[in-house]
Amino acid sequence: QVQLVESGGGLVQPGGSLRLSCAASGITFRIATVGWYRQAPGKQREVVAILSSDGMIDYADSVKGRSTISRDNAKNTVSLQMNSLRAEDTGVYYCNVATRLREYWGQGTQVTVSS
């Protein structure tokens, strides 16, 4: 059974930083594409960053230069470092792990950027 467990969300002031982590189990992690998505109140879920199994990275324009996605295949984890956070970064952040057959989602972790 595949499980994705996210951690690292919370309340942060504008300009601050957060590091989100996602631990995966029950999946051949090293061959999967991993990513982070977010859903702001009243909006659709959107991609934040994606990292393929061969190291290709893509960021949403809104987070480029402020965020870094990384993976540790030995530990089956994917992380998202977010800096210079803005109020518009507020939302529920979801970890996503995708293989050729299907994709899996974490339960989500709340990130709130507010003074």
GROMACS .gro file of C-alpha atoms in nm:
model
  115
    1GLN     CA    1   0.000   0.000   0.000
    2VAL     CA    2   0.138   0.337  -0.104
    3GLN     CA    3   0.158   0.605   0.163
    4LEU     CA    4   0.273   0.964   0.135
    5VAL     CA    5   0.320   1.156   0.458
    6GLU     CA    6   0.382   1.528   0.442
    7SER     CA    7   0.527   1.751   0.709
    8GLY     CA    8   0.663   2.102   0.754
    9GLY     CA    9   0.364   2.326   0.698
   10GLY     CA   10   0.264   2.603   0.933
   11LEU     CA   11   0.223   2.974   0.984
   12VAL     CA   12   0.501   3.199   0.861
   13GLN     CA   13   0.538   3.572   0.819
   14PRO     CA   14   0.577   3.728   0.474
   15GLY     CA   15   0.938   3.704   0.367
   16GLY     CA   16   0.995   3.394   0.575
   17SER     CA   17   1.088   3.040   0.476
   18LEU     CA   18   0.947   2.692   0.511
   19ARG     CA   19   1.066   2.347   0.415
   20LEU     CA   20   0.806   2.087   0.327
   21SER     CA   21   0.890   1.718   0.326
   22CYS     CA   22   0.712   1.412   0.198
   23ALA     CA   23   0.803   1.056   0.290
   24ALA     CA   24   0.686   0.782   0.056
   25SER     CA   25   0.647   0.413   0.119
   26GLY     CA   26   0.518   0.118  -0.080
   27ILE     CA   27   0.640   0.249  -0.414
   28THR     CA   28   0.954   0.224  -0.628
   29PHE     CA   29   1.036   0.583  -0.555
   30ARG     CA   30   1.350   0.623  -0.766
   31ILE     CA   31   1.161   0.573  -1.096
   32ALA     CA   32   0.875   0.806  -1.009
   33THR     CA   33   0.820   1.167  -1.097
   34VAL     CA   34   0.762   1.363  -0.778
   35GLY     CA   35   0.605   1.700  -0.726
   36TRP     CA   36   0.436   1.951  -0.505
   37TYR     CA   37   0.099   2.108  -0.576
   38ARG     CA   38  -0.104   2.360  -0.383
   39GLN     CA   39  -0.462   2.466  -0.353
   40ALA     CA   40  -0.551   2.812  -0.231
   41PRO     CA   41  -0.894   2.884  -0.084
   42GLY     CA   42  -1.152   2.904  -0.360
   43LYS     CA   43  -0.904   2.806  -0.631
   44GLN     CA   44  -0.812   2.494  -0.821
   45ARG     CA   45  -0.513   2.284  -0.732
   46GLU     CA   46  -0.203   2.397  -0.921
   47VAL     CA   47   0.145   2.265  -0.972
   48VAL     CA   48   0.425   2.425  -0.773
   49ALA     CA   49   0.726   2.214  -0.874
   50ILE     CA   50   0.795   1.881  -1.043
   51LEU     CA   51   1.112   1.670  -1.039
   52SER     CA   52   1.145   1.374  -1.271
   53SER     CA   53   1.334   1.053  -1.202
   54ASP     CA   54   1.619   1.171  -1.427
   55GLY     CA   55   1.650   1.510  -1.259
   56MET     CA   56   1.442   1.735  -1.483
   57ILE     CA   57   1.283   2.015  -1.281
   58ASP     CA   58   0.997   2.248  -1.361
   59TYR     CA   59   0.866   2.528  -1.141
   60ALA     CA   60   0.553   2.738  -1.159
   61ASP     CA   61   0.640   3.090  -1.267
   62SER     CA   62   0.503   3.221  -0.939
   63VAL     CA   63   0.767   3.038  -0.732
   64LYS     CA   64   1.070   3.043  -0.964
   65GLY     CA   65   1.375   3.179  -0.787
   66ARG     CA   66   1.212   3.138  -0.447
   67SER     CA   67   1.164   2.762  -0.423
   68THR     CA   68   1.378   2.451  -0.459
   69ILE     CA   69   1.251   2.097  -0.501
   70SER     CA   70   1.479   1.806  -0.417
   71ARG     CA   71   1.458   1.432  -0.367
   72ASP     CA   72   1.647   1.169  -0.175
   73ASN     CA   73   1.593   0.832  -0.340
   74ALA     CA   74   1.773   0.651  -0.060
   75LYS     CA   75   1.521   0.783   0.192
   76ASN     CA   76   1.219   0.796  -0.042
   77THR     CA   77   1.162   1.162   0.033
   78VAL     CA   78   1.088   1.473  -0.166
   79SER     CA   79   1.126   1.821  -0.020
   80LEU     CA   80   1.029   2.173  -0.114
   81GLN     CA   81   1.227   2.465   0.025
   82MET     CA   82   1.031   2.787  -0.005
   83ASN     CA   83   1.186   3.127   0.062
   84SER     CA   84   1.064   3.486   0.047
   85LEU     CA   85   0.713   3.364   0.111
   86ARG     CA   86   0.419   3.581   0.014
   87ALA     CA   87   0.058   3.593   0.120
   88GLU     CA   88  -0.038   3.442  -0.215
   89ASP     CA   89   0.164   3.131  -0.130
   90THR     CA   90  -0.099   3.043   0.130
   91GLY     CA   91  -0.276   2.716   0.067
   92VAL     CA   92  -0.277   2.343   0.123
   93TYR     CA   93   0.033   2.184  -0.023
   94TYR     CA   94   0.013   1.830  -0.158
   95CYS     CA   95   0.289   1.587  -0.236
   96ASN     CA   96   0.245   1.389  -0.559
   97VAL     CA   97   0.428   1.078  -0.671
   98ALA     CA   98   0.359   0.949  -1.020
   99THR     CA   99   0.461   0.632  -1.201
  100ARG     CA  100   0.364   0.520  -1.550
  101LEU     CA  101   0.065   0.338  -1.407
  102ARG     CA  102  -0.086   0.592  -1.168
  103GLU     CA  103  -0.026   0.879  -0.934
  104TYR     CA  104  -0.057   0.914  -0.561
  105TRP     CA  105  -0.134   1.209  -0.336
  106GLY     CA  106  -0.048   1.297   0.018
  107GLN     CA  107  -0.306   1.424   0.263
  108GLY     CA  108  -0.189   1.783   0.234
  109THR     CA  109  -0.021   2.025   0.470
  110GLN     CA  110  -0.140   2.378   0.538
  111VAL     CA  111   0.089   2.670   0.468
  112THR     CA  112  -0.029   3.011   0.586
  113VAL     CA  113   0.170   3.324   0.511
  114SER     CA  114   0.047   3.609   0.724
  115SER     CA  115   0.170   3.876   0.958
   0.00000   0.00000   0.00000
